PDB file of N, CA and C in Angstrom:
ATOM      1  N   MET A   1      95.392 101.908 101.173  1.00 81.00           N
ATOM      2  CA  MET A   1      96.686 101.269 101.301  1.00 81.00           C
ATOM      3  C   MET A   1      97.339 101.214  99.926  1.00 81.00           C
ATOM      4  N   THR A   2      98.571 101.622  99.857  1.00 87.00           N
ATOM      5  CA  THR A   2      99.296 101.603  98.585  1.00 87.00           C
ATOM      6  C   THR A   2      99.731 100.179  98.250  1.00 87.00           C
ATOM      7  N   ASP A   3     100.112  99.956  97.004  1.00 89.00           N
ATOM      8  CA  ASP A   3     100.614  98.644  96.596  1.00 89.00           C
ATOM      9  C   ASP A   3     101.858  98.258  97.397  1.00 89.00           C
ATOM     10  N   THR A   4     102.724  99.223  97.647  1.00 92.00           N
ATOM     11  CA  THR A   4     103.946  98.959  98.411  1.00 92.00           C
ATOM     12  C   THR A   4     103.614  98.547  99.838  1.00 92.00           C
ATOM     13  N   GLU A   5     102.664  99.222 100.460  1.00 94.00           N
ATOM     14  CA  GLU A   5     102.253  98.869 101.821  1.00 94.00           C
ATOM     15  C   GLU A   5     101.608  97.486 101.847  1.00 94.00           C
ATOM     16  N   LEU A   6     100.797  97.191 100.843  1.00 95.00           N
ATOM     17  CA  LEU A   6     100.154  95.885 100.766  1.00 95.00           C
ATOM     18  C   LEU A   6     101.196  94.786 100.560  1.00 95.00           C
ATOM     19  N   LEU A   7     102.164  95.029  99.703  1.00 97.00           N
ATOM     20  CA  LEU A   7     103.243  94.071  99.482  1.00 97.00           C
ATOM     21  C   LEU A   7     103.970  93.787 100.791  1.00 97.00           C
ATOM     22  N   GLU A   8     104.278  94.820 101.551  1.00 97.00           N
ATOM     23  CA  GLU A   8     104.970  94.631 102.829  1.00 97.00           C
ATOM     24  C   GLU A   8     104.110  93.853 103.821  1.00 97.00           C
ATOM     25  N   ALA A   9     102.812  94.115 103.830  1.00 96.00           N
ATOM     26  CA  ALA A   9     101.898  93.377 104.713  1.00 96.00           C
ATOM     27  C   ALA A   9     101.876  91.896 104.340  1.00 96.00           C
ATOM     28  N   VAL A  10     101.828  91.598 103.052  1.00 96.00           N
ATOM     29  CA  VAL A  10     101.824  90.217 102.586  1.00 96.00           C
ATOM     30  C   VAL A  10     103.127  89.531 102.973  1.00 96.00           C
ATOM     31  N   LYS A  11     104.247  90.196 102.744  1.00 97.00           N
ATOM     32  CA  LYS A  11     105.543  89.615 103.082  1.00 97.00           C
ATOM     33  C   LYS A  11     105.650  89.351 104.579  1.00 97.00           C
ATOM     34  N   ASP A  12     105.152  90.264 105.396  1.00 96.00           N
ATOM     35  CA  ASP A  12     105.147  90.054 106.845  1.00 96.00           C
ATOM     36  C   ASP A  12     104.319  88.838 107.215  1.00 96.00           C
ATOM     37  N   GLN A  13     103.144  88.716 106.618  1.00 93.00           N
ATOM     38  CA  GLN A  13     102.231  87.614 106.939  1.00 93.00           C
ATOM     39  C   GLN A  13     102.795  86.245 106.563  1.00 93.00           C
ATOM     40  N   ILE A  14     103.497  86.167 105.435  1.00 93.00           N
ATOM     41  CA  ILE A  14     103.982  84.851 105.010  1.00 93.00           C
ATOM     42  C   ILE A  14     105.475  84.652 105.283  1.00 93.00           C
ATOM     43  N   GLY A  15     106.092  85.609 105.959  1.00 94.00           N
ATOM     44  CA  GLY A  15     107.457  85.429 106.428  1.00 94.00           C
ATOM     45  C   GLY A  15     108.537  85.561 105.375  1.00 94.00           C
ATOM     46  N   ILE A  16     108.352  86.461 104.445  1.00 95.00           N
ATOM     47  CA  ILE A  16     109.351  86.677 103.395  1.00 95.00           C
ATOM     48  C   ILE A  16     110.055  88.005 103.656  1.00 95.00           C
ATOM     49  N   THR A  17     111.373  87.987 103.577  1.00 95.00           N
ATOM     50  CA  THR A  17     112.150  89.208 103.746  1.00 95.00           C
ATOM     51  C   THR A  17     112.893  89.506 102.451  1.00 95.00           C
ATOM     52  N   GLY A  18     113.407  90.711 102.346  1.00 95.00           N
ATOM     53  CA  GLY A  18     114.133  91.102 101.148  1.00 95.00           C
ATOM     54  C   GLY A  18     113.183  91.429 100.007  1.00 95.00           C
ATOM     55  N   SER A  19     113.755  91.713  98.847  1.00 96.00           N
ATOM     56  CA  SER A  19     112.942  92.147  97.711  1.00 96.00           C
ATOM     57  C   SER A  19     113.017  91.202  96.508  1.00 96.00           C
ATOM     58  N   TYR A  20     113.718  90.088  96.644  1.00 97.00           N
ATOM     59  CA  TYR A  20     113.917  89.177  95.516  1.00 97.00           C
ATOM     60  C   TYR A  20     112.601  88.700  94.912  1.00 97.00           C
ATOM     61  N   HIS A  21     111.592  88.414  95.733  1.00 96.00           N
ATOM     62  CA  HIS A  21     110.328  87.856  95.257  1.00 96.00           C
ATOM     63  C   HIS A  21     109.236  88.900  95.041  1.00 96.00           C
ATOM     64  N   ASP A  22     109.583  90.168  95.125  1.00 97.00           N
ATOM     65  CA  ASP A  22     108.563  91.227  95.060  1.00 97.00           C
ATOM     66  C   ASP A  22     107.718  91.177  93.788  1.00 97.00           C
ATOM     67  N   LYS A  23     108.322  90.965  92.642  1.00 97.00           N
ATOM     68  CA  LYS A  23     107.558  90.939  91.384  1.00 97.00           C
ATOM     69  C   LYS A  23     106.577  89.764  91.365  1.00 97.00           C
ATOM     70  N   THR A  24     107.011  88.615  91.825  1.00 95.00           N
ATOM     71  CA  THR A  24     106.129  87.449  91.877  1.00 95.00           C
ATOM     72  C   THR A  24     104.980  87.697  92.836  1.00 95.00           C
ATOM     73  N   LEU A  25     105.294  88.218  94.022  1.00 97.00           N
ATOM     74  CA  LEU A  25     104.263  88.495  95.017  1.00 97.00           C
ATOM     75  C   LEU A  25     103.275  89.547  94.520  1.00 97.00           C
ATOM     76  N   MET A  26     103.762  90.573  93.842  1.00 97.00           N
ATOM     77  CA  MET A  26     102.859  91.595  93.302  1.00 97.00           C
ATOM     78  C   MET A  26     101.929  90.984  92.252  1.00 97.00           C
ATOM     79  N   GLY A  27     102.436  90.047  91.479  1.00 96.00           N
ATOM     80  CA  GLY A  27     101.576  89.346  90.519  1.00 96.00           C
ATOM     81  C   GLY A  27     100.473  88.574  91.229  1.00 96.00           C
ATOM     82  N   TYR A  28     100.827  87.897  92.318  1.00 95.00           N
ATOM     83  CA  TYR A  28      99.825  87.174  93.104  1.00 95.00           C
ATOM     84  C   TYR A  28      98.833  88.139  93.741  1.00 95.00           C
ATOM     85  N   ILE A  29      99.319  89.258  94.245  1.00 97.00           N
ATOM     86  CA  ILE A  29      98.434  90.262  94.843  1.00 97.00           C
ATOM     87  C   ILE A  29      97.423  90.748  93.810  1.00 97.00           C
ATOM     88  N   ARG A  30      97.890  91.057  92.603  1.00 97.00           N
ATOM     89  CA  ARG A  30      96.983  91.500  91.538  1.00 97.00           C
ATOM     90  C   ARG A  30      95.965  90.416  91.200  1.00 97.00           C
ATOM     91  N   ASP A  31      96.413  89.161  91.130  1.00 96.00           N
ATOM     92  CA  ASP A  31      95.500  88.056  90.831  1.00 96.00           C
ATOM     93  C   ASP A  31      94.428  87.915  91.907  1.00 96.00           C
ATOM     94  N   VAL A  32      94.836  87.993  93.173  1.00 97.00           N
ATOM     95  CA  VAL A  32      93.890  87.845  94.278  1.00 97.00           C
ATOM     96  C   VAL A  32      92.897  89.007  94.281  1.00 97.00           C
ATOM     97  N   LYS A  33      93.393  90.226  94.097  1.00 97.00           N
ATOM     98  CA  LYS A  33      92.501  91.381  94.074  1.00 97.00           C
ATOM     99  C   LYS A  33      91.534  91.291  92.892  1.00 97.00           C
ATOM    100  N   ASP A  34      92.009  90.824  91.749  1.00 97.00           N
ATOM    101  CA  ASP A  34      91.138  90.661  90.585  1.00 97.00           C
ATOM    102  C   ASP A  34      90.081  89.587  90.858  1.00 97.00           C
ATOM    103  N   PHE A  35      90.478  88.495  91.500  1.00 97.00           N
ATOM    104  CA  PHE A  35      89.529  87.445  91.866  1.00 97.00           C
ATOM    105  C   PHE A  35      88.444  88.009  92.768  1.00 97.00           C
ATOM    106  N   LEU A  36      88.855  88.759  93.815  1.00 98.00           N
ATOM    107  CA  LEU A  36      87.884  89.330  94.748  1.00 98.00           C
ATOM    108  C   LEU A  36      86.967  90.336  94.056  1.00 98.00           C
ATOM    109  N   SER A  37      87.533  91.145  93.184  1.00 97.00           N
ATOM    110  CA  SER A  37      86.736  92.121  92.446  1.00 97.00           C
ATOM    111  C   SER A  37      85.715  91.420  91.546  1.00 97.00           C
ATOM    112  N   SER A  38      86.159  90.397  90.849  1.00 97.00           N
ATOM    113  CA  SER A  38      85.259  89.640  89.970  1.00 97.00           C
ATOM    114  C   SER A  38      84.182  88.909  90.759  1.00 97.00           C
ATOM    115  N   ALA A  39      84.482  88.580  92.021  1.00 97.00           N
ATOM    116  CA  ALA A  39      83.503  87.906  92.883  1.00 97.00           C
ATOM    117  C   ALA A  39      82.455  88.873  93.407  1.00 97.00           C
ATOM    118  N   GLY A  40      82.722  90.180  93.266  1.00 97.00           N
ATOM    119  CA  GLY A  40      81.739  91.166  93.691  1.00 97.00           C
ATOM    120  C   GLY A  40      82.145  92.060  94.842  1.00 97.00           C
ATOM    121  N   VAL A  41      83.404  91.970  95.280  1.00 97.00           N
ATOM    122  CA  VAL A  41      83.868  92.856  96.349  1.00 97.00           C
ATOM    123  C   VAL A  41      84.015  94.265  95.774  1.00 97.00           C
ATOM    124  N   LYS A  42      83.373  95.223  96.430  1.00 96.00           N
ATOM    125  CA  LYS A  42      83.437  96.618  95.978  1.00 96.00           C
ATOM    126  C   LYS A  42      84.869  97.140  96.086  1.00 96.00           C
ATOM    127  N   ARG A  43      85.237  98.004  95.150  1.00 94.00           N
ATOM    128  CA  ARG A  43      86.589  98.565  95.131  1.00 94.00           C
ATOM    129  C   ARG A  43      86.939  99.233  96.460  1.00 94.00           C
ATOM    130  N   SER A  44      85.986  99.963  97.035  1.00 94.00           N
ATOM    131  CA  SER A  44      86.257 100.661  98.294  1.00 94.00           C
ATOM    132  C   SER A  44      86.584  99.669  99.417  1.00 94.00           C
ATOM    133  N   ILE A  45      85.947  98.509  99.408  1.00 95.00           N
ATOM    134  CA  ILE A  45      86.230  97.469 100.395  1.00 95.00           C
ATOM    135  C   ILE A  45      87.577  96.829 100.083  1.00 95.00           C
ATOM    136  N   LEU A  46      87.811  96.556  98.815  1.00 94.00           N
ATOM    137  CA  LEU A  46      89.047  95.921  98.372  1.00 94.00           C
ATOM    138  C   LEU A  46      90.276  96.757  98.724  1.00 94.00           C
ATOM    139  N   GLU A  47      90.121  98.069  98.708  1.00 92.00           N
ATOM    140  CA  GLU A  47      91.234  98.970  98.997  1.00 92.00           C
ATOM    141  C   GLU A  47      91.325  99.335 100.480  1.00 92.00           C
ATOM    142  N   SER A  48      90.421  98.810 101.305  1.00 93.00           N
ATOM    143  CA  SER A  48      90.411  99.144 102.732  1.00 93.00           C
ATOM    144  C   SER A  48      91.193  98.117 103.549  1.00 93.00           C
ATOM    145  N   ASP A  49      91.391  98.442 104.819  1.00 93.00           N
ATOM    146  CA  ASP A  49      92.063  97.528 105.741  1.00 93.00           C
ATOM    147  C   ASP A  49      91.298  96.214 105.904  1.00 93.00           C
ATOM    148  N   ALA A  50      90.000  96.244 105.656  1.00 94.00           N
ATOM    149  CA  ALA A  50      89.168  95.048 105.826  1.00 94.00           C
ATOM    150  C   ALA A  50      89.609  93.905 104.916  1.00 94.00           C
ATOM    151  N   ALA A  51      90.224  94.209 103.786  1.00 96.00           N
ATOM    152  CA  ALA A  51      90.587  93.177 102.809  1.00 96.00           C
ATOM    153  C   ALA A  51      92.019  92.674 102.962  1.00 96.00           C
ATOM    154  N   ILE A  52      92.812  93.304 103.798  1.00 96.00           N
ATOM    155  CA  ILE A  52      94.229  92.940 103.889  1.00 96.00           C
ATOM    156  C   ILE A  52      94.421  91.470 104.235  1.00 96.00           C
ATOM    157  N   GLY A  53      93.723  91.002 105.262  1.00 95.00           N
ATOM    158  CA  GLY A  53      93.876  89.603 105.672  1.00 95.00           C
ATOM    159  C   GLY A  53      93.501  88.626 104.577  1.00 95.00           C
ATOM    160  N   ALA A  54      92.411  88.899 103.883  1.00 97.00           N
ATOM    161  CA  ALA A  54      91.978  88.014 102.801  1.00 97.00           C
ATOM    162  C   ALA A  54      92.993  88.013 101.660  1.00 97.00           C
ATOM    163  N   ILE A  55      93.508  89.179 101.334  1.00 97.00           N
ATOM    164  CA  ILE A  55      94.514  89.261 100.265  1.00 97.00           C
ATOM    165  C   ILE A  55      95.764  88.491 100.669  1.00 97.00           C
ATOM    166  N   CYS A  56      96.215  88.675 101.904  1.00 96.00           N
ATOM    167  CA  CYS A  56      97.386  87.937 102.394  1.00 96.00           C
ATOM    168  C   CYS A  56      97.148  86.430 102.334  1.00 96.00           C
ATOM    169  N   ARG A  57      95.966  85.988 102.753  1.00 96.00           N
ATOM    170  CA  ARG A  57      95.635  84.554 102.739  1.00 96.00           C
ATOM    171  C   ARG A  57      95.622  84.023 101.315  1.00 96.00           C
ATOM    172  N   GLY A  58      95.032  84.787 100.393  1.00 96.00           N
ATOM    173  CA  GLY A  58      94.990  84.358  98.997  1.00 96.00           C
ATOM    174  C   GLY A  58      96.373  84.245  98.391  1.00 96.00           C
ATOM    175  N   VAL A  59      97.226  85.223  98.669  1.00 96.00           N
ATOM    176  CA  VAL A  59      98.604  85.171  98.164  1.00 96.00           C
ATOM    177  C   VAL A  59      99.325  83.971  98.765  1.00 96.00           C
ATOM    178  N   SER A  60      99.139  83.745 100.049  1.00 94.00           N
ATOM    179  CA  SER A  60      99.762  82.598 100.711  1.00 94.00           C
ATOM    180  C   SER A  60      99.302  81.281 100.076  1.00 94.00           C
ATOM    181  N   ASP A  61      98.019  81.183  99.780  1.00 94.00           N
ATOM    182  CA  ASP A  61      97.498  79.977  99.128  1.00 94.00           C
ATOM    183  C   ASP A  61      98.193  79.740  97.790  1.00 94.00           C
ATOM    184  N   LEU A  62      98.403  80.792  97.023  1.00 92.00           N
ATOM    185  CA  LEU A  62      99.059  80.663  95.726  1.00 92.00           C
ATOM    186  C   LEU A  62     100.560  80.405  95.885  1.00 92.00           C
ATOM    187  N   TRP A  63     101.175  81.048  96.860  1.00 91.00           N
ATOM    188  CA  TRP A  63     102.616  80.940  97.089  1.00 91.00           C
ATOM    189  C   TRP A  63     103.014  79.520  97.495  1.00 91.00           C
ATOM    190  N   TYR A  64     102.227  78.905  98.359  1.00 87.00           N
ATOM    191  CA  TYR A  64     102.586  77.604  98.909  1.00 87.00           C
ATOM    192  C   TYR A  64     101.926  76.422  98.203  1.00 87.00           C
ATOM    193  N   CYS A  65     101.376  76.638  97.016  1.00 80.00           N
ATOM    194  CA  CYS A  65     100.729  75.535  96.298  1.00 80.00           C
ATOM    195  C   CYS A  65     101.779  74.686  95.586  1.00 80.00           C
ATOM    196  N   GLY A  66     101.437  73.440  95.344  1.00 66.00           N
ATOM    197  CA  GLY A  66     102.307  72.579  94.561  1.00 66.00           C
ATOM    198  C   GLY A  66     102.140  72.882  93.079  1.00 66.00           C
ATOM    199  N   THR A  67     103.050  72.406  92.287  1.00 67.00           N
ATOM    200  CA  THR A  67     102.995  72.637  90.848  1.00 67.00           C
ATOM    201  C   THR A  67     101.684  72.092  90.282  1.00 67.00           C
ATOM    202  N   GLY A  68     100.939  72.954  89.634  1.00 73.00           N
ATOM    203  CA  GLY A  68      99.679  72.555  89.017  1.00 73.00           C
ATOM    204  C   GLY A  68      98.546  72.330  90.005  1.00 73.00           C
ATOM    205  N   ASP A  69      98.759  72.689  91.270  1.00 77.00           N
ATOM    206  CA  ASP A  69      97.756  72.430  92.299  1.00 77.00           C
ATOM    207  C   ASP A  69      97.279  73.726  92.948  1.00 77.00           C
ATOM    208  N   ALA A  70      97.331  74.829  92.228  1.00 79.00           N
ATOM    209  CA  ALA A  70      96.945  76.122  92.798  1.00 79.00           C
ATOM    210  C   ALA A  70      95.450  76.159  93.070  1.00 79.00           C
ATOM    211  N   LYS A  71      95.097  76.389  94.332  1.00 89.00           N
ATOM    212  CA  LYS A  71      93.693  76.565  94.691  1.00 89.00           C
ATOM    213  C   LYS A  71      93.621  77.383  95.969  1.00 89.00           C
ATOM    214  N   PHE A  72      92.533  78.088  96.111  1.00 93.00           N
ATOM    215  CA  PHE A  72      92.329  78.894  97.300  1.00 93.00           C
ATOM    216  C   PHE A  72      91.787  78.033  98.435  1.00 93.00           C
ATOM    217  N   SER A  73      92.184  78.369  99.643  1.00 94.00           N
ATOM    218  CA  SER A  73      91.738  77.648 100.825  1.00 94.00           C
ATOM    219  C   SER A  73      90.272  77.952 101.127  1.00 94.00           C
ATOM    220  N   THR A  74      89.687  77.101 101.938  1.00 96.00           N
ATOM    221  CA  THR A  74      88.308  77.307 102.378  1.00 96.00           C
ATOM    222  C   THR A  74      88.192  78.629 103.118  1.00 96.00           C
ATOM    223  N   TYR A  75      89.169  78.934 103.957  1.00 96.00           N
ATOM    224  CA  TYR A  75      89.139  80.193 104.705  1.00 96.00           C
ATOM    225  C   TYR A  75      89.101  81.395 103.753  1.00 96.00           C
ATOM    226  N   PHE A  76      89.966  81.380 102.732  1.00 97.00           N
ATOM    227  CA  PHE A  76      89.986  82.489 101.781  1.00 97.00           C
ATOM    228  C   PHE A  76      88.620  82.651 101.109  1.00 97.00           C
ATOM    229  N   MET A  77      88.032  81.548 100.699  1.00 97.00           N
ATOM    230  CA  MET A  77      86.743  81.617 100.015  1.00 97.00           C
ATOM    231  C   MET A  77      85.654  82.156 100.949  1.00 97.00           C
ATOM    232  N   GLN A  78      85.686  81.772 102.217  1.00 97.00           N
ATOM    233  CA  GLN A  78      84.715  82.291 103.177  1.00 97.00           C
ATOM    234  C   GLN A  78      84.896  83.797 103.379  1.00 97.00           C
ATOM    235  N   ARG A  79      86.134  84.258 103.480  1.00 97.00           N
ATOM    236  CA  ARG A  79      86.393  85.689 103.632  1.00 97.00           C
ATOM    237  C   ARG A  79      85.966  86.443 102.382  1.00 97.00           C
ATOM    238  N   ALA A  80      86.174  85.860 101.211  1.00 97.00           N
ATOM    239  CA  ALA A  80      85.749  86.506  99.965  1.00 97.00           C
ATOM    240  C   ALA A  80      84.237  86.730  99.983  1.00 97.00           C
ATOM    241  N   ILE A  81      83.501  85.733 100.417  1.00 97.00           N
ATOM    242  CA  ILE A  81      82.041  85.862 100.500  1.00 97.00           C
ATOM    243  C   ILE A  81      81.669  86.952 101.492  1.00 97.00           C
ATOM    244  N   GLN A  82      82.306  86.957 102.654  1.00 97.00           N
ATOM    245  CA  GLN A  82      82.010  87.986 103.658  1.00 97.00           C
ATOM    246  C   GLN A  82      82.292  89.386 103.122  1.00 97.00           C
ATOM    247  N   LEU A  83      83.402  89.533 102.397  1.00 97.00           N
ATOM    248  CA  LEU A  83      83.746  90.852 101.853  1.00 97.00           C
ATOM    249  C   LEU A  83      82.748  91.296 100.782  1.00 97.00           C
ATOM    250  N   CYS A  84      82.186  90.352 100.053  1.00 96.00           N
ATOM    251  CA  CYS A  84      81.172  90.687  99.050  1.00 96.00           C
ATOM    252  C   CYS A  84      79.943  91.327  99.705  1.00 96.00           C
ATOM    253  N   TYR A  85      79.611  90.884 100.893  1.00 95.00           N
ATOM    254  CA  TYR A  85      78.425  91.367 101.588  1.00 95.00           C
ATOM    255  C   TYR A  85      78.718  92.544 102.527  1.00 95.00           C
ATOM    256  N   ARG A  86      79.967  92.883 102.709  1.00 93.00           N
ATOM    257  CA  ARG A  86      80.344  93.941 103.639  1.00 93.00           C
ATOM    258  C   ARG A  86      79.839  95.285 103.138  1.00 93.00           C
ATOM    259  N   LYS A  87      79.296  96.057 104.021  1.00 87.00           N
ATOM    260  CA  LYS A  87      78.820  97.399 103.691  1.00 87.00           C
ATOM    261  C   LYS A  87      79.978  98.382 103.735  1.00 87.00           C
ATOM    262  N   GLU A  88      79.985  99.308 102.799  1.00 77.00           N
ATOM    263  CA  GLU A  88      81.040 100.323 102.762  1.00 77.00           C
ATOM    264  C   GLU A  88      81.038 101.126 104.045  1.00 77.00           C
ATOM    265  N   GLY A  89      82.237 101.362 104.590  1.00 70.00           N
ATOM    266  CA  GLY A  89      82.362 102.155 105.799  1.00 70.00           C
ATOM    267  C   GLY A  89      82.066 101.389 107.070  1.00 70.00           C
ATOM    268  N   ALA A  90      81.851 100.080 106.967  1.00 63.00           N
ATOM    269  CA  ALA A  90      81.517  99.267 108.155  1.00 63.00           C
ATOM    270  C   ALA A  90      82.793  98.870 108.887  1.00 63.00           C
ATOM    271  N   ASP A  91      83.234  99.736 109.799  1.00 60.00           N
ATOM    272  CA  ASP A  91      84.379  99.435 110.665  1.00 60.00           C
ATOM    273  C   ASP A  91      85.585  98.940 109.869  1.00 60.00           C
ATOM    274  N   ASP A  92      86.040  99.738 108.898  1.00 51.00           N
ATOM    275  CA  ASP A  92      87.165  99.343 108.049  1.00 51.00           C
ATOM    276  C   ASP A  92      88.521  99.570 108.695  1.00 51.00           C
ATOM    277  N   GLY A  93      88.567 100.093 109.870  1.00 48.00           N
ATOM    278  CA  GLY A  93      89.844 100.422 110.478  1.00 48.00           C
ATOM    279  C   GLY A  93      90.281  99.432 111.447  1.00 48.00           C
TER     280      GLY A  93
END
């Protein structure tokens, strides 16, 4: 999935239209992907369809946080753990 496709998926999931917030959202996408990578999610998993929902959830958590209260939801953290253990090629479609 390209960055543009991922951005559109995130915008669809959190209900944002237009391009005004694209740079901010891309920054959040990069942060979430970096978090998942640092947690141990393999690049091949991170770039697959299997990670889209987790990335969208992570961006949503950052997007809707209060000032100084940025934290990931329990759901996001559980998905991050699952993605760390996911085997490459395991039903990524």
